[in-house]
Coordinates of C-alpha atoms in Angstrom, one line a residue:
M1 CA 23.8 -21.0 -33.4
A2 CA 20.0 -20.5 -32.7
E3 CA 20.3 -16.3 -35.0
P4 CA 21.5 -18.6 -38.8
E5 CA 19.6 -21.1 -38.1
R6 CA 16.2 -19.1 -37.2
A7 CA 17.4 -16.8 -40.3
S8 CA 17.6 -19.5 -42.2
S9 CA 14.5 -21.4 -41.4
A10 CA 12.9 -17.2 -42.4
R11 CA 14.4 -17.1 -46.1
S12 CA 13.4 -21.2 -46.7
M13 CA 9.8 -20.4 -45.4
R14 CA 10.2 -17.6 -48.3
A15 CA 11.4 -19.4 -50.9
M16 CA 8.2 -22.2 -50.3
E17 CA 5.8 -19.2 -50.3
R18 CA 7.3 -17.3 -53.4
I19 CA 7.0 -20.9 -55.3
L20 CA 3.6 -21.5 -54.1
A21 CA 2.7 -18.0 -55.3
A22 CA 3.1 -18.4 -58.7
K23 CA 1.1 -21.7 -58.9
G24 CA -1.6 -20.0 -57.8
L25 CA -1.1 -21.0 -53.7
Q26 CA -1.1 -19.3 -51.1
V27 CA 0.5 -20.4 -47.0
V28 CA -2.1 -20.3 -44.6
Q29 CA -0.3 -20.3 -41.3
D30 CA -1.3 -21.9 -39.0
A31 CA -2.4 -20.0 -35.3
A32 CA -0.1 -21.8 -33.3
D33 CA 2.5 -20.1 -35.2
E34 CA 1.0 -16.4 -34.3
V35 CA 2.8 -13.8 -31.9
P36 CA 1.0 -13.3 -29.3
E37 CA -0.9 -9.9 -29.0
E38 CA 0.6 -10.3 -25.5
S39 CA 3.5 -11.5 -23.8
P40 CA 5.8 -10.9 -21.0
G41 CA 8.1 -8.6 -22.9
D42 CA 5.4 -6.5 -23.8
R43 CA 5.4 -3.5 -21.2
E44 CA 1.5 -3.6 -20.8
W45 CA 1.6 -7.8 -19.5
H46 CA 4.6 -6.6 -16.8
C47 CA 2.5 -3.6 -15.6
R48 CA -0.7 -5.8 -15.2
A49 CA 1.1 -8.8 -13.9
R50 CA 2.7 -6.4 -11.3
A51 CA -1.1 -4.9 -10.3
D52 CA -2.8 -8.3 -10.1
Y53 CA 1.1 -9.4 -7.4
A54 CA 0.4 -6.0 -5.3
L55 CA -3.7 -5.5 -4.9
S56 CA -3.4 -9.9 -4.6
R57 CA -0.7 -8.2 -1.4
W58 CA -3.3 -5.8 -0.8
R59 CA -6.1 -8.2 -0.3
R60 CA -3.8 -10.6 1.9
A61 CA -4.1 -7.2 4.5
T62 CA -7.7 -6.2 4.4
P63 CA -10.1 -7.6 6.2
P64 CA -12.7 -8.8 4.3
R65 CA -15.0 -6.1 5.1
F66 CA -13.4 -3.9 3.7
R67 CA -11.9 -5.6 0.2
D68 CA -14.1 -3.4 -1.8
A69 CA -12.6 -0.2 -0.3
E70 CA -12.5 3.0 -2.8
A71 CA -10.8 5.8 -2.0
T72 CA -13.3 8.8 -2.8
M73 CA -11.8 12.0 -0.7
P74 CA -9.8 13.7 -3.4
E75 CA -7.6 14.5 -0.8
V76 CA -7.0 11.5 -0.6
I77 CA -6.7 10.3 -3.7
D78 CA -3.3 12.5 -3.9
W79 CA -1.6 11.4 -1.0
A80 CA -2.0 7.9 -2.6
D81 CA -0.6 8.7 -6.1
R82 CA 2.1 10.9 -4.7
A83 CA 2.6 7.2 -3.0
L84 CA 2.7 5.7 -5.7
A85 CA 5.0 8.7 -7.8
D86 CA 7.8 8.5 -5.4
N87 CA 7.5 7.1 -1.6
A88 CA 10.0 9.0 0.2
A89 CA 8.0 12.3 -1.0
A90 CA 4.1 10.9 0.7
G91 CA 4.9 11.4 3.8
A92 CA 2.0 10.4 6.2
L93 CA -2.0 10.4 5.5
L94 CA -3.7 11.5 9.0
L95 CA -7.6 10.2 8.9
S96 CA -9.1 12.4 12.0
G97 CA -12.8 12.3 12.9
L98 CA -15.4 10.7 15.2
T99 CA -16.6 7.2 15.2
G100 CA -18.1 6.0 11.3
T101 CA -17.6 8.5 9.3
G102 CA -14.9 6.1 6.9
K103 CA -11.9 6.6 8.1
T104 CA -10.8 3.3 7.6
H105 CA -12.4 2.2 4.6
Q106 CA -10.6 6.0 2.7
A107 CA -7.2 4.0 4.1
Y108 CA -7.5 0.5 2.2
G109 CA -9.2 2.3 -0.2
A110 CA -5.6 4.6 -0.6
L111 CA -3.7 1.5 -0.4
R112 CA -5.5 -0.8 -3.2
R113 CA -5.0 2.6 -5.7
I114 CA -1.8 2.5 -4.8
A115 CA -1.7 -1.5 -5.2
A116 CA -3.8 -1.6 -8.5
G117 CA -1.4 1.3 -10.1
A118 CA 1.1 -1.9 -11.1
P119 CA 4.0 -0.2 -8.0
D120 CA 7.6 -1.7 -8.3
R121 CA 7.0 -2.7 -4.4
F122 CA 4.4 -3.0 -1.9
E123 CA 4.3 -4.5 0.8
L124 CA 2.0 -3.7 3.5
I125 CA 1.1 -4.5 7.9
A126 CA -2.0 -2.7 8.2
V127 CA -3.1 -3.4 12.6
N128 CA -5.1 -1.8 15.0
S129 CA -3.1 0.2 17.7
A130 CA -4.7 -1.5 20.5
D131 CA -3.6 -4.8 18.7
M132 CA -0.4 -3.7 17.7
Y133 CA 0.9 -2.4 21.5
G134 CA -0.9 -6.0 22.7
N135 CA 1.2 -8.2 19.7
L136 CA 5.0 -5.7 21.2
R137 CA 4.0 -6.4 25.2
P138 CA 7.2 -8.7 26.8
S139 CA 6.1 -12.0 26.7
Q140 CA 8.1 -15.3 27.2
V141 CA 9.3 -15.8 23.8
M142 CA 12.8 -13.6 24.7
G143 CA 13.1 -10.8 21.0
A144 CA 9.9 -11.8 19.8
S145 CA 8.7 -7.8 21.1
E146 CA 11.7 -6.0 19.5
H147 CA 10.8 -8.5 16.4
E148 CA 7.4 -7.3 15.8
L149 CA 8.8 -3.5 16.2
Q150 CA 11.1 -3.5 13.6
R151 CA 8.9 -5.5 11.5
L152 CA 6.4 -2.5 11.4
S153 CA 8.8 0.3 12.0
R154 CA 10.9 -1.0 8.3
V155 CA 7.6 -2.6 6.5
Q156 CA 7.2 -0.1 3.0
Y157 CA 3.3 1.2 4.2
L158 CA 2.4 1.2 7.2
F159 CA -1.5 1.8 8.2
L160 CA -1.6 2.4 11.9
D161 CA -6.3 2.4 12.6
D162 CA -7.0 3.7 16.1
L163 CA -5.1 5.6 17.4
G164 CA -5.5 7.4 20.1
T165 CA -7.7 4.4 21.4
A166 CA -5.3 2.6 24.0
K167 CA -4.2 3.7 27.1
T168 CA -1.9 6.1 27.2
S169 CA 1.7 4.9 29.3
E170 CA 4.7 5.6 29.1
W171 CA 5.6 3.0 28.2
T172 CA 3.0 3.1 24.9
E173 CA 4.5 6.2 24.8
E174 CA 7.8 5.0 24.1
V175 CA 6.9 2.7 21.4
T176 CA 4.9 4.9 19.4
Y177 CA 8.0 7.5 19.2
R178 CA 10.4 4.7 18.5
L179 CA 7.7 3.1 15.8
I180 CA 7.2 6.8 14.2
N181 CA 10.8 8.4 15.0
Y182 CA 11.9 5.3 13.3
R183 CA 9.5 5.7 9.4
Y184 CA 10.0 9.0 10.3
N185 CA 13.9 9.5 10.2
H186 CA 13.4 6.8 7.1
C187 CA 11.0 8.4 5.2
L188 CA 8.5 5.3 4.9
P189 CA 5.1 6.4 3.9
T190 CA 2.5 5.6 6.8
I191 CA -1.1 6.1 7.3
I192 CA -2.8 7.1 10.4
T193 CA -6.7 6.6 11.3
S194 CA -7.6 8.4 15.1
N195 CA -10.5 9.5 17.6
L196 CA -8.8 12.3 18.8
P197 CA -8.2 15.7 16.6
A198 CA -4.9 16.6 15.4
R199 CA -4.7 19.2 17.6
D200 CA -7.7 21.1 19.7
E201 CA -7.4 23.7 22.7
N202 CA -10.6 22.5 24.1
G203 CA -10.7 18.8 24.9
P204 CA -7.9 16.2 24.3
D205 CA -6.4 15.2 20.9
L206 CA -3.9 13.4 19.4
S207 CA -1.1 15.0 20.4
D208 CA -2.3 14.6 23.8
F209 CA -1.8 11.0 23.4
V210 CA 1.7 10.3 22.1
G211 CA 3.4 12.5 23.9
A212 CA 5.4 15.5 22.9
R213 CA 7.9 13.7 21.2
V214 CA 6.1 11.6 18.7
A215 CA 3.7 14.6 18.1
S216 CA 6.8 16.6 16.7
R217 CA 7.7 13.4 14.9
L218 CA 4.2 13.9 13.5
A219 CA 3.5 17.6 12.4
E220 CA 6.3 17.0 10.0
M221 CA 6.2 14.3 9.0
V222 CA 1.8 14.6 8.0
T223 CA 2.4 15.6 4.5
T224 CA -2.0 15.7 4.6
L225 CA -4.6 15.0 7.5
V226 CA -8.3 15.5 6.3
P227 CA -11.2 16.4 9.3
M228 CA -13.4 13.2 8.4
I229 CA -17.0 14.8 9.0
G230 CA -20.3 13.2 10.0
A231 CA -22.7 11.2 10.9
D232 CA -21.4 7.1 12.0
R233 CA -22.0 5.4 8.5
R234 CA -22.8 1.9 10.9
R235 CA -25.9 3.8 12.0
G236 CA -27.4 5.1 8.8
G237 CA -25.6 8.2 8.7
R238 CA -22.7 10.1 6.2
A239 CA -19.0 11.3 5.8
A240 CA -18.2 14.4 4.8

């Protein structure tokens, strides 16, 4: 019955306006009756709502030191835009370089750019690799470490910081393989930073840390490799 009632009300209002107009009077519309410029039915409103929600999740996952992070490198920006357009096609972003060259800043900036782009869904876990291995070690709580590994494996966006700093062992290789293999098979976007180069014939590299099986997955999984060059920014240097 709502539609006929609204139609009848509109006809009555128009009739009243004609009568008043004939007498030289004008109906002034009350501000409360004005249609708002933006409402939950507007496309722009929904876009901003998605961006606000995604950015709130990004802030919860981001340490205070990196709340002003912004992606400035063209390769990082391109990866973030690709991830926003099609999660499954993004692959992994690997930022490698010495300590203090801005790898973590760029990584959080890439994730912030994705969130600001108003994605339909935004789930993020950001974790330092040393903390990750610590959380995954067997504990007295049965199934806790397996649950944590599944959580890291399945999340939409995973940022794994400082991969290659923990002491290597058969256990770390196995855990890393299970994590990377799942995300590789399910085409889940992953950001990795490491102080180790991806490949170095003259010294230790990331392949030496993760092992041959994981290195093979990473070689195909990483769609964007960004070497970070420069002095330690924490000591006044600047990355290139």
